[in-house]
């Protein structure tokens, strides 16, 4: 609720600005890591605090960084398994 800083004042109007807020979602699948990463955003994109574009960019950054992490981890695991196979053949 909105207040105008007077004692015991409450605005009687319902907050309609939240009703029209767009929701967003981004999702990406990593075939190497066999993972699906999803991020969604929405809610209050007004008052100049955090706009829709910045919320969307944050969600996309989150998805990209998690995909990078999981793919890097899967690649490490694959190379470790490959080196273990080579070492077992050589001995």
PDB file of N, CA and C in Angstrom:
ATOM      1  N   UNK A   1       0.823  -1.189   0.000  1.00  0.00           N
ATOM      2  CA  UNK A   1       0.000   0.000   0.000  1.00  0.00           C
ATOM      3  C   UNK A   1       0.861   1.244   0.000  1.00  0.00           C
ATOM      4  N   UNK A   2       0.295   2.256  -0.554  1.00  0.00           N
ATOM      5  CA  UNK A   2       1.030   3.502  -0.642  1.00  0.00           C
ATOM      6  C   UNK A   2       0.712   4.376   0.566  1.00  0.00           C
ATOM      7  N   UNK A   3       1.711   5.067   1.046  1.00  0.00           N
ATOM      8  CA  UNK A   3       1.497   5.986   2.165  1.00  0.00           C
ATOM      9  C   UNK A   3       2.068   7.343   1.790  1.00  0.00           C
ATOM     10  N   UNK A   4       1.450   8.401   2.305  1.00  0.00           N
ATOM     11  CA  UNK A   4       1.989   9.731   2.043  1.00  0.00           C
ATOM     12  C   UNK A   4       2.647  10.304   3.292  1.00  0.00           C
ATOM     13  N   UNK A   5       3.012   9.436   4.199  1.00  0.00           N
ATOM     14  CA  UNK A   5       3.749   9.760   5.419  1.00  0.00           C
ATOM     15  C   UNK A   5       2.959  10.606   6.403  1.00  0.00           C
ATOM     16  N   UNK A   6       1.654  10.625   6.282  1.00  0.00           N
ATOM     17  CA  UNK A   6       0.844  11.214   7.338  1.00  0.00           C
ATOM     18  C   UNK A   6       0.488  10.102   8.316  1.00  0.00           C
ATOM     19  N   UNK A   7       0.330  10.441   9.559  1.00  0.00           N
ATOM     20  CA  UNK A   7       0.048   9.434  10.574  1.00  0.00           C
ATOM     21  C   UNK A   7      -1.257   8.706  10.272  1.00  0.00           C
ATOM     22  N   UNK A   8      -1.207   7.382  10.288  1.00  0.00           N
ATOM     23  CA  UNK A   8      -2.355   6.495  10.071  1.00  0.00           C
ATOM     24  C   UNK A   8      -3.012   6.648   8.703  1.00  0.00           C
ATOM     25  N   UNK A   9      -2.305   7.098   7.693  1.00  0.00           N
ATOM     26  CA  UNK A   9      -2.873   7.239   6.359  1.00  0.00           C
ATOM     27  C   UNK A   9      -2.620   5.977   5.552  1.00  0.00           C
ATOM     28  N   UNK A  10      -3.651   5.477   4.927  1.00  0.00           N
ATOM     29  CA  UNK A  10      -3.534   4.352   3.999  1.00  0.00           C
ATOM     30  C   UNK A  10      -4.360   4.686   2.759  1.00  0.00           C
ATOM     31  N   UNK A  11      -3.799   4.431   1.621  1.00  0.00           N
ATOM     32  CA  UNK A  11      -4.522   4.685   0.382  1.00  0.00           C
ATOM     33  C   UNK A  11      -5.567   3.598   0.197  1.00  0.00           C
ATOM     34  N   UNK A  12      -6.764   3.968  -0.203  1.00  0.00           N
ATOM     35  CA  UNK A  12      -7.859   3.011  -0.325  1.00  0.00           C
ATOM     36  C   UNK A  12      -7.891   2.320  -1.685  1.00  0.00           C
ATOM     37  N   UNK A  13      -7.112   2.786  -2.629  1.00  0.00           N
ATOM     38  CA  UNK A  13      -7.126   2.191  -3.952  1.00  0.00           C
ATOM     39  C   UNK A  13      -6.339   0.874  -3.942  1.00  0.00           C
ATOM     40  N   UNK A  14      -6.796  -0.042  -4.786  1.00  0.00           N
ATOM     41  CA  UNK A  14      -6.045  -1.290  -4.918  1.00  0.00           C
ATOM     42  C   UNK A  14      -4.855  -1.042  -5.846  1.00  0.00           C
ATOM     43  N   UNK A  15      -3.745  -1.705  -5.625  1.00  0.00           N
ATOM     44  CA  UNK A  15      -2.568  -1.482  -6.483  1.00  0.00           C
ATOM     45  C   UNK A  15      -2.752  -2.132  -7.848  1.00  0.00           C
ATOM     46  N   UNK A  16      -3.262  -1.401  -8.823  1.00  0.00           N
ATOM     47  CA  UNK A  16      -3.538  -1.946 -10.150  1.00  0.00           C
ATOM     48  C   UNK A  16      -2.284  -2.052 -11.005  1.00  0.00           C
ATOM     49  N   UNK A  17      -1.233  -1.364 -10.617  1.00  0.00           N
ATOM     50  CA  UNK A  17      -0.037  -1.409 -11.454  1.00  0.00           C
ATOM     51  C   UNK A  17       0.592  -2.796 -11.458  1.00  0.00           C
ATOM     52  N   UNK A  18       0.337  -3.590 -10.421  1.00  0.00           N
ATOM     53  CA  UNK A  18       0.899  -4.934 -10.379  1.00  0.00           C
ATOM     54  C   UNK A  18       0.119  -5.895 -11.273  1.00  0.00           C
ATOM     55  N   UNK A  19      -1.140  -5.608 -11.502  1.00  0.00           N
ATOM     56  CA  UNK A  19      -1.996  -6.520 -12.266  1.00  0.00           C
ATOM     57  C   UNK A  19      -1.550  -6.619 -13.716  1.00  0.00           C
ATOM     58  N   UNK A  20      -1.001  -5.555 -14.261  1.00  0.00           N
ATOM     59  CA  UNK A  20      -0.630  -5.554 -15.672  1.00  0.00           C
ATOM     60  C   UNK A  20       0.832  -5.905 -15.897  1.00  0.00           C
ATOM     61  N   UNK A  21       1.559  -6.263 -14.852  1.00  0.00           N
ATOM     62  CA  UNK A  21       2.975  -6.587 -15.005  1.00  0.00           C
ATOM     63  C   UNK A  21       3.129  -7.847 -15.840  1.00  0.00           C
ATOM     64  N   UNK A  22       4.034  -7.780 -16.783  1.00  0.00           N
ATOM     65  CA  UNK A  22       4.283  -8.940 -17.630  1.00  0.00           C
ATOM     66  C   UNK A  22       5.163  -9.928 -16.884  1.00  0.00           C
ATOM     67  N   UNK A  23       4.933 -11.161 -17.151  1.00  0.00           N
ATOM     68  CA  UNK A  23       5.778 -12.209 -16.605  1.00  0.00           C
ATOM     69  C   UNK A  23       6.676 -12.692 -17.736  1.00  0.00           C
ATOM     70  N   UNK A  24       7.836 -13.147 -17.396  1.00  0.00           N
ATOM     71  CA  UNK A  24       8.747 -13.633 -18.418  1.00  0.00           C
ATOM     72  C   UNK A  24       9.444 -14.896 -17.958  1.00  0.00           C
ATOM     73  N   UNK A  25       9.968 -15.613 -18.924  1.00  0.00           N
ATOM     74  CA  UNK A  25      10.658 -16.852 -18.601  1.00  0.00           C
ATOM     75  C   UNK A  25      11.662 -17.140 -19.716  1.00  0.00           C
ATOM     76  N   UNK A  26      12.790 -17.661 -19.329  1.00  0.00           N
ATOM     77  CA  UNK A  26      13.762 -18.128 -20.310  1.00  0.00           C
ATOM     78  C   UNK A  26      14.235 -19.510 -19.877  1.00  0.00           C
ATOM     79  N   UNK A  27      14.492 -20.332 -20.852  1.00  0.00           N
ATOM     80  CA  UNK A  27      14.924 -21.675 -20.535  1.00  0.00           C
ATOM     81  C   UNK A  27      15.910 -22.138 -21.597  1.00  0.00           C
ATOM     82  N   UNK A  28      16.861 -22.943 -21.168  1.00  0.00           N
ATOM     83  CA  UNK A  28      17.892 -23.432 -22.068  1.00  0.00           C
ATOM     84  C   UNK A  28      18.252 -24.863 -21.687  1.00  0.00           C
ATOM     85  N   UNK A  29      18.481 -25.693 -22.681  1.00  0.00           N
ATOM     86  CA  UNK A  29      18.841 -27.094 -22.435  1.00  0.00           C
ATOM     87  C   UNK A  29      20.281 -27.320 -22.856  1.00  0.00           C
ATOM     88  N   UNK A  30      20.995 -28.008 -22.016  1.00  0.00           N
ATOM     89  CA  UNK A  30      22.371 -28.385 -22.321  1.00  0.00           C
ATOM     90  C   UNK A  30      22.397 -29.873 -22.626  1.00  0.00           C
ATOM     91  N   UNK A  31      22.739 -30.208 -23.873  1.00  0.00           N
ATOM     92  CA  UNK A  31      22.815 -31.621 -24.245  1.00  0.00           C
ATOM     93  C   UNK A  31      24.035 -32.298 -23.642  1.00  0.00           C
ATOM     94  N   UNK A  32      25.117 -31.543 -23.490  1.00  0.00           N
ATOM     95  CA  UNK A  32      26.334 -32.107 -22.923  1.00  0.00           C
ATOM     96  C   UNK A  32      26.137 -32.488 -21.454  1.00  0.00           C
ATOM     97  N   UNK A  33      25.532 -31.592 -20.695  1.00  0.00           N
ATOM     98  CA  UNK A  33      25.339 -31.845 -19.265  1.00  0.00           C
ATOM     99  C   UNK A  33      24.012 -32.523 -18.968  1.00  0.00           C
ATOM    100  N   UNK A  34      23.146 -32.645 -19.980  1.00  0.00           N
ATOM    101  CA  UNK A  34      21.821 -33.244 -19.829  1.00  0.00           C
ATOM    102  C   UNK A  34      21.026 -32.533 -18.726  1.00  0.00           C
ATOM    103  N   UNK A  35      21.004 -31.199 -18.801  1.00  0.00           N
ATOM    104  CA  UNK A  35      20.294 -30.378 -17.815  1.00  0.00           C
ATOM    105  C   UNK A  35      19.432 -29.363 -18.541  1.00  0.00           C
ATOM    106  N   UNK A  36      18.361 -28.967 -17.893  1.00  0.00           N
ATOM    107  CA  UNK A  36      17.522 -27.874 -18.362  1.00  0.00           C
ATOM    108  C   UNK A  36      17.524 -26.816 -17.273  1.00  0.00           C
ATOM    109  N   UNK A  37      17.871 -25.594 -17.627  1.00  0.00           N
ATOM    110  CA  UNK A  37      17.921 -24.487 -16.666  1.00  0.00           C
ATOM    111  C   UNK A  37      16.824 -23.504 -17.035  1.00  0.00           C
ATOM    112  N   UNK A  38      16.090 -23.053 -16.029  1.00  0.00           N
ATOM    113  CA  UNK A  38      14.949 -22.183 -16.230  1.00  0.00           C
ATOM    114  C   UNK A  38      15.032 -21.005 -15.277  1.00  0.00           C
ATOM    115  N   UNK A  39      14.694 -19.833 -15.773  1.00  0.00           N
ATOM    116  CA  UNK A  39      14.586 -18.647 -14.914  1.00  0.00           C
ATOM    117  C   UNK A  39      13.337 -17.889 -15.327  1.00  0.00           C
ATOM    118  N   UNK A  40      12.636 -17.339 -14.345  1.00  0.00           N
ATOM    119  CA  UNK A  40      11.456 -16.540 -14.654  1.00  0.00           C
ATOM    120  C   UNK A  40      11.527 -15.243 -13.874  1.00  0.00           C
ATOM    121  N   UNK A  41      10.835 -14.241 -14.372  1.00  0.00           N
ATOM    122  CA  UNK A  41      10.826 -12.938 -13.717  1.00  0.00           C
ATOM    123  C   UNK A  41       9.459 -12.327 -13.916  1.00  0.00           C
ATOM    124  N   UNK A  42       9.182 -11.346 -13.138  1.00  0.00           N
ATOM    125  CA  UNK A  42       7.900 -10.657 -13.226  1.00  0.00           C
ATOM    126  C   UNK A  42       7.691  -9.856 -11.964  1.00  0.00           C
ATOM    127  N   UNK A  43       6.462  -9.553 -11.671  1.00  0.00           N
ATOM    128  CA  UNK A  43       6.160  -8.795 -10.465  1.00  0.00           C
ATOM    129  C   UNK A  43       6.167  -7.311 -10.724  1.00  0.00           C
ATOM    130  N   UNK A  44       6.677  -6.552  -9.784  1.00  0.00           N
ATOM    131  CA  UNK A  44       6.638  -5.100  -9.868  1.00  0.00           C
ATOM    132  C   UNK A  44       7.803  -4.594 -10.694  1.00  0.00           C
ATOM    133  N   UNK A  45       7.512  -4.133 -11.897  1.00  0.00           N
ATOM    134  CA  UNK A  45       8.542  -3.584 -12.772  1.00  0.00           C
ATOM    135  C   UNK A  45       8.386  -2.080 -12.880  1.00  0.00           C
ATOM    136  N   UNK A  46       7.912  -1.466 -11.830  1.00  0.00           N
ATOM    137  CA  UNK A  46       7.661  -0.028 -11.882  1.00  0.00           C
ATOM    138  C   UNK A  46       8.490   0.693 -10.823  1.00  0.00           C
ATOM    139  N   UNK A  47       8.217   1.967 -10.641  1.00  0.00           N
ATOM    140  CA  UNK A  47       8.860   2.820  -9.641  1.00  0.00           C
ATOM    141  C   UNK A  47      10.344   3.034  -9.906  1.00  0.00           C
ATOM    142  N   UNK A  48      10.842   2.636 -11.056  1.00  0.00           N
ATOM    143  CA  UNK A  48      12.228   2.894 -11.396  1.00  0.00           C
ATOM    144  C   UNK A  48      13.238   2.079 -10.624  1.00  0.00           C
ATOM    145  N   UNK A  49      12.796   1.104  -9.849  1.00  0.00           N
ATOM    146  CA  UNK A  49      13.746   0.304  -9.078  1.00  0.00           C
ATOM    147  C   UNK A  49      14.437  -0.706  -9.974  1.00  0.00           C
ATOM    148  N   UNK A  50      13.635  -1.523 -10.617  1.00  0.00           N
ATOM    149  CA  UNK A  50      14.189  -2.549 -11.484  1.00  0.00           C
ATOM    150  C   UNK A  50      13.200  -2.762 -12.601  1.00  0.00           C
ATOM    151  N   UNK A  51      13.518  -2.297 -13.762  1.00  0.00           N
ATOM    152  CA  UNK A  51      12.602  -2.390 -14.886  1.00  0.00           C
ATOM    153  C   UNK A  51      12.534  -3.784 -15.454  1.00  0.00           C
ATOM    154  N   UNK A  52      11.604  -3.983 -16.353  1.00  0.00           N
ATOM    155  CA  UNK A  52      11.398  -5.288 -16.977  1.00  0.00           C
ATOM    156  C   UNK A  52      12.647  -5.723 -17.743  1.00  0.00           C
ATOM    157  N   UNK A  53      13.257  -4.790 -18.465  1.00  0.00           N
ATOM    158  CA  UNK A  53      14.431  -5.143 -19.271  1.00  0.00           C
ATOM    159  C   UNK A  53      15.580  -5.625 -18.394  1.00  0.00           C
ATOM    160  N   UNK A  54      15.788  -4.965 -17.257  1.00  0.00           N
ATOM    161  CA  UNK A  54      16.872  -5.382 -16.361  1.00  0.00           C
ATOM    162  C   UNK A  54      16.555  -6.714 -15.688  1.00  0.00           C
ATOM    163  N   UNK A  55      15.292  -6.928 -15.352  1.00  0.00           N
ATOM    164  CA  UNK A  55      14.902  -8.200 -14.756  1.00  0.00           C
ATOM    165  C   UNK A  55      15.096  -9.334 -15.759  1.00  0.00           C
ATOM    166  N   UNK A  56      14.747  -9.061 -17.019  1.00  0.00           N
ATOM    167  CA  UNK A  56      14.926 -10.058 -18.073  1.00  0.00           C
ATOM    168  C   UNK A  56      16.400 -10.374 -18.276  1.00  0.00           C
ATOM    169  N   UNK A  57      17.233  -9.349 -18.316  1.00  0.00           N
ATOM    170  CA  UNK A  57      18.669  -9.542 -18.507  1.00  0.00           C
ATOM    171  C   UNK A  57      19.268 -10.345 -17.348  1.00  0.00           C
ATOM    172  N   UNK A  58      18.817 -10.069 -16.138  1.00  0.00           N
ATOM    173  CA  UNK A  58      19.295 -10.830 -14.983  1.00  0.00           C
ATOM    174  C   UNK A  58      18.936 -12.304 -15.084  1.00  0.00           C
ATOM    175  N   UNK A  59      17.725 -12.589 -15.548  1.00  0.00           N
ATOM    176  CA  UNK A  59      17.312 -13.981 -15.735  1.00  0.00           C
ATOM    177  C   UNK A  59      18.138 -14.672 -16.792  1.00  0.00           C
ATOM    178  N   UNK A  60      18.414 -13.959 -17.888  1.00  0.00           N
ATOM    179  CA  UNK A  60      19.226 -14.538 -18.951  1.00  0.00           C
ATOM    180  C   UNK A  60      20.660 -14.780 -18.493  1.00  0.00           C
ATOM    181  N   UNK A  61      21.207 -13.846 -17.718  1.00  0.00           N
ATOM    182  CA  UNK A  61      22.565 -14.035 -17.185  1.00  0.00           C
ATOM    183  C   UNK A  61      22.626 -15.249 -16.269  1.00  0.00           C
ATOM    184  N   UNK A  62      21.594 -15.419 -15.447  1.00  0.00           N
ATOM    185  CA  UNK A  62      21.549 -16.565 -14.544  1.00  0.00           C
ATOM    186  C   UNK A  62      21.559 -17.869 -15.333  1.00  0.00           C
ATOM    187  N   UNK A  63      20.706 -17.953 -16.349  1.00  0.00           N
ATOM    188  CA  UNK A  63      20.622 -19.175 -17.152  1.00  0.00           C
ATOM    189  C   UNK A  63      21.950 -19.445 -17.848  1.00  0.00           C
ATOM    190  N   UNK A  64      22.543 -18.416 -18.443  1.00  0.00           N
ATOM    191  CA  UNK A  64      23.813 -18.606 -19.152  1.00  0.00           C
ATOM    192  C   UNK A  64      24.925 -19.060 -18.216  1.00  0.00           C
ATOM    193  N   UNK A  65      24.998 -18.472 -17.034  1.00  0.00           N
ATOM    194  CA  UNK A  65      26.075 -18.845 -16.112  1.00  0.00           C
ATOM    195  C   UNK A  65      25.891 -20.264 -15.583  1.00  0.00           C
ATOM    196  N   UNK A  66      24.637 -20.678 -15.324  1.00  0.00           N
ATOM    197  CA  UNK A  66      24.395 -22.039 -14.841  1.00  0.00           C
ATOM    198  C   UNK A  66      24.685 -23.069 -15.929  1.00  0.00           C
ATOM    199  N   UNK A  67      24.326 -22.744 -17.180  1.00  0.00           N
ATOM    200  CA  UNK A  67      24.624 -23.659 -18.291  1.00  0.00           C
ATOM    201  C   UNK A  67      26.133 -23.805 -18.438  1.00  0.00           C
ATOM    202  N   UNK A  68      26.850 -22.670 -18.371  1.00  0.00           N
ATOM    203  CA  UNK A  68      28.315 -22.728 -18.462  1.00  0.00           C
ATOM    204  C   UNK A  68      28.894 -23.604 -17.362  1.00  0.00           C
ATOM    205  N   UNK A  69      28.411 -23.434 -16.146  1.00  0.00           N
ATOM    206  CA  UNK A  69      28.907 -24.218 -15.015  1.00  0.00           C
ATOM    207  C   UNK A  69      28.672 -25.709 -15.231  1.00  0.00           C
ATOM    208  N   UNK A  70      27.449 -26.081 -15.605  1.00  0.00           N
ATOM    209  CA  UNK A  70      27.123 -27.501 -15.753  1.00  0.00           C
ATOM    210  C   UNK A  70      27.859 -28.131 -16.941  1.00  0.00           C
ATOM    211  N   UNK A  71      28.017 -27.370 -18.032  1.00  0.00           N
ATOM    212  CA  UNK A  71      28.747 -27.921 -19.168  1.00  0.00           C
ATOM    213  C   UNK A  71      30.231 -28.088 -18.856  1.00  0.00           C
ATOM    214  N   UNK A  72      30.795 -27.124 -18.140  1.00  0.00           N
ATOM    215  CA  UNK A  72      32.204 -27.234 -17.743  1.00  0.00           C
ATOM    216  C   UNK A  72      32.411 -28.437 -16.831  1.00  0.00           C
ATOM    217  N   UNK A  73      31.486 -28.640 -15.926  1.00  0.00           N
ATOM    218  CA  UNK A  73      31.565 -29.766 -15.004  1.00  0.00           C
ATOM    219  C   UNK A  73      31.417 -31.097 -15.748  1.00  0.00           C
ATOM    220  N   UNK A  74      30.489 -31.161 -16.699  1.00  0.00           N
ATOM    221  CA  UNK A  74      30.298 -32.392 -17.475  1.00  0.00           C
ATOM    222  C   UNK A  74      31.523 -32.680 -18.334  1.00  0.00           C
ATOM    223  N   UNK A  75      32.122 -31.638 -18.913  1.00  0.00           N
ATOM    224  CA  UNK A  75      33.323 -31.824 -19.729  1.00  0.00           C
ATOM    225  C   UNK A  75      34.484 -32.350 -18.883  1.00  0.00           C
ATOM    226  N   UNK A  76      34.631 -31.820 -17.680  1.00  0.00           N
ATOM    227  CA  UNK A  76      35.665 -32.320 -16.768  1.00  0.00           C
ATOM    228  C   UNK A  76      35.447 -33.796 -16.460  1.00  0.00           C
ATOM    229  N   UNK A  77      34.193 -34.149 -16.223  1.00  0.00           N
ATOM    230  CA  UNK A  77      33.868 -35.537 -15.899  1.00  0.00           C
ATOM    231  C   UNK A  77      34.179 -36.456 -17.074  1.00  0.00           C
ATOM    232  N   UNK A  78      33.839 -36.005 -18.286  1.00  0.00           N
ATOM    233  CA  UNK A  78      34.115 -36.822 -19.474  1.00  0.00           C
ATOM    234  C   UNK A  78      35.620 -37.003 -19.699  1.00  0.00           C
ATOM    235  N   UNK A  79      36.386 -35.933 -19.540  1.00  0.00           N
ATOM    236  CA  UNK A  79      37.836 -36.055 -19.741  1.00  0.00           C
ATOM    237  C   UNK A  79      38.466 -36.930 -18.662  1.00  0.00           C
ATOM    238  N   UNK A  80      37.946 -36.826 -17.458  1.00  0.00           N
ATOM    239  CA  UNK A  80      38.476 -37.677 -16.379  1.00  0.00           C
ATOM    240  C   UNK A  80      38.207 -39.148 -16.684  1.00  0.00           C
ATOM    241  N   UNK A  81      37.011 -39.459 -17.159  1.00  0.00           N
ATOM    242  CA  UNK A  81      36.678 -40.836 -17.509  1.00  0.00           C
ATOM    243  C   UNK A  81      37.547 -41.326 -18.664  1.00  0.00           C
ATOM    244  N   UNK A  82      37.793 -40.447 -19.646  1.00  0.00           N
ATOM    245  CA  UNK A  82      38.623 -40.816 -20.799  1.00  0.00           C
ATOM    246  C   UNK A  82      40.060 -41.112 -20.367  1.00  0.00           C
ATOM    247  N   UNK A  83      40.613 -40.266 -19.493  1.00  0.00           N
ATOM    248  CA  UNK A  83      41.975 -40.509 -19.005  1.00  0.00           C
ATOM    249  C   UNK A  83      42.046 -41.774 -18.167  1.00  0.00           C
ATOM    250  N   UNK A  84      41.001 -42.056 -17.407  1.00  0.00           N
ATOM    251  CA  UNK A  84      40.976 -43.288 -16.613  1.00  0.00           C
ATOM    252  C   UNK A  84      40.961 -44.519 -17.508  1.00  0.00           C
ATOM    253  N   UNK A  85      40.235 -44.426 -18.647  1.00  0.00           N
ATOM    254  CA  UNK A  85      40.198 -45.552 -19.587  1.00  0.00           C
ATOM    255  C   UNK A  85      41.580 -45.774 -20.200  1.00  0.00           C
ATOM    256  N   UNK A  86      42.246 -44.696 -20.574  1.00  0.00           N
ATOM    257  CA  UNK A  86      43.586 -44.813 -21.155  1.00  0.00           C
ATOM    258  C   UNK A  86      44.568 -45.407 -20.182  1.00  0.00           C
ATOM    259  N   UNK A  87      44.508 -44.950 -18.930  1.00  0.00           N
ATOM    260  CA  UNK A  87      45.431 -45.459 -17.918  1.00  0.00           C
ATOM    261  C   UNK A  87      45.182 -46.944 -17.644  1.00  0.00           C
ATOM    262  N   UNK A  88      43.941 -47.369 -17.667  1.00  0.00           N
ATOM    263  CA  UNK A  88      43.655 -48.776 -17.406  1.00  0.00           C
ATOM    264  C   UNK A  88      44.111 -49.662 -18.579  1.00  0.00           C
ATOM    265  N   UNK A  89      44.083 -49.137 -19.810  1.00  0.00           N
ATOM    266  CA  UNK A  89      44.549 -49.900 -20.974  1.00  0.00           C
ATOM    267  C   UNK A  89      46.075 -50.023 -20.970  1.00  0.00           C
ATOM    268  N   UNK A  90      46.770 -48.977 -20.514  1.00  0.00           N
ATOM    269  CA  UNK A  90      48.246 -48.959 -20.534  1.00  0.00           C
ATOM    270  C   UNK A  90      48.844 -49.821 -19.445  1.00  0.00           C
ATOM    271  N   UNK A  91      48.121 -50.120 -18.415  1.00  0.00           N
ATOM    272  CA  UNK A  91      48.716 -50.924 -17.334  1.00  0.00           C
ATOM    273  C   UNK A  91      48.413 -52.386 -17.460  1.00  0.00           C
TER     274      UNK A  91
END
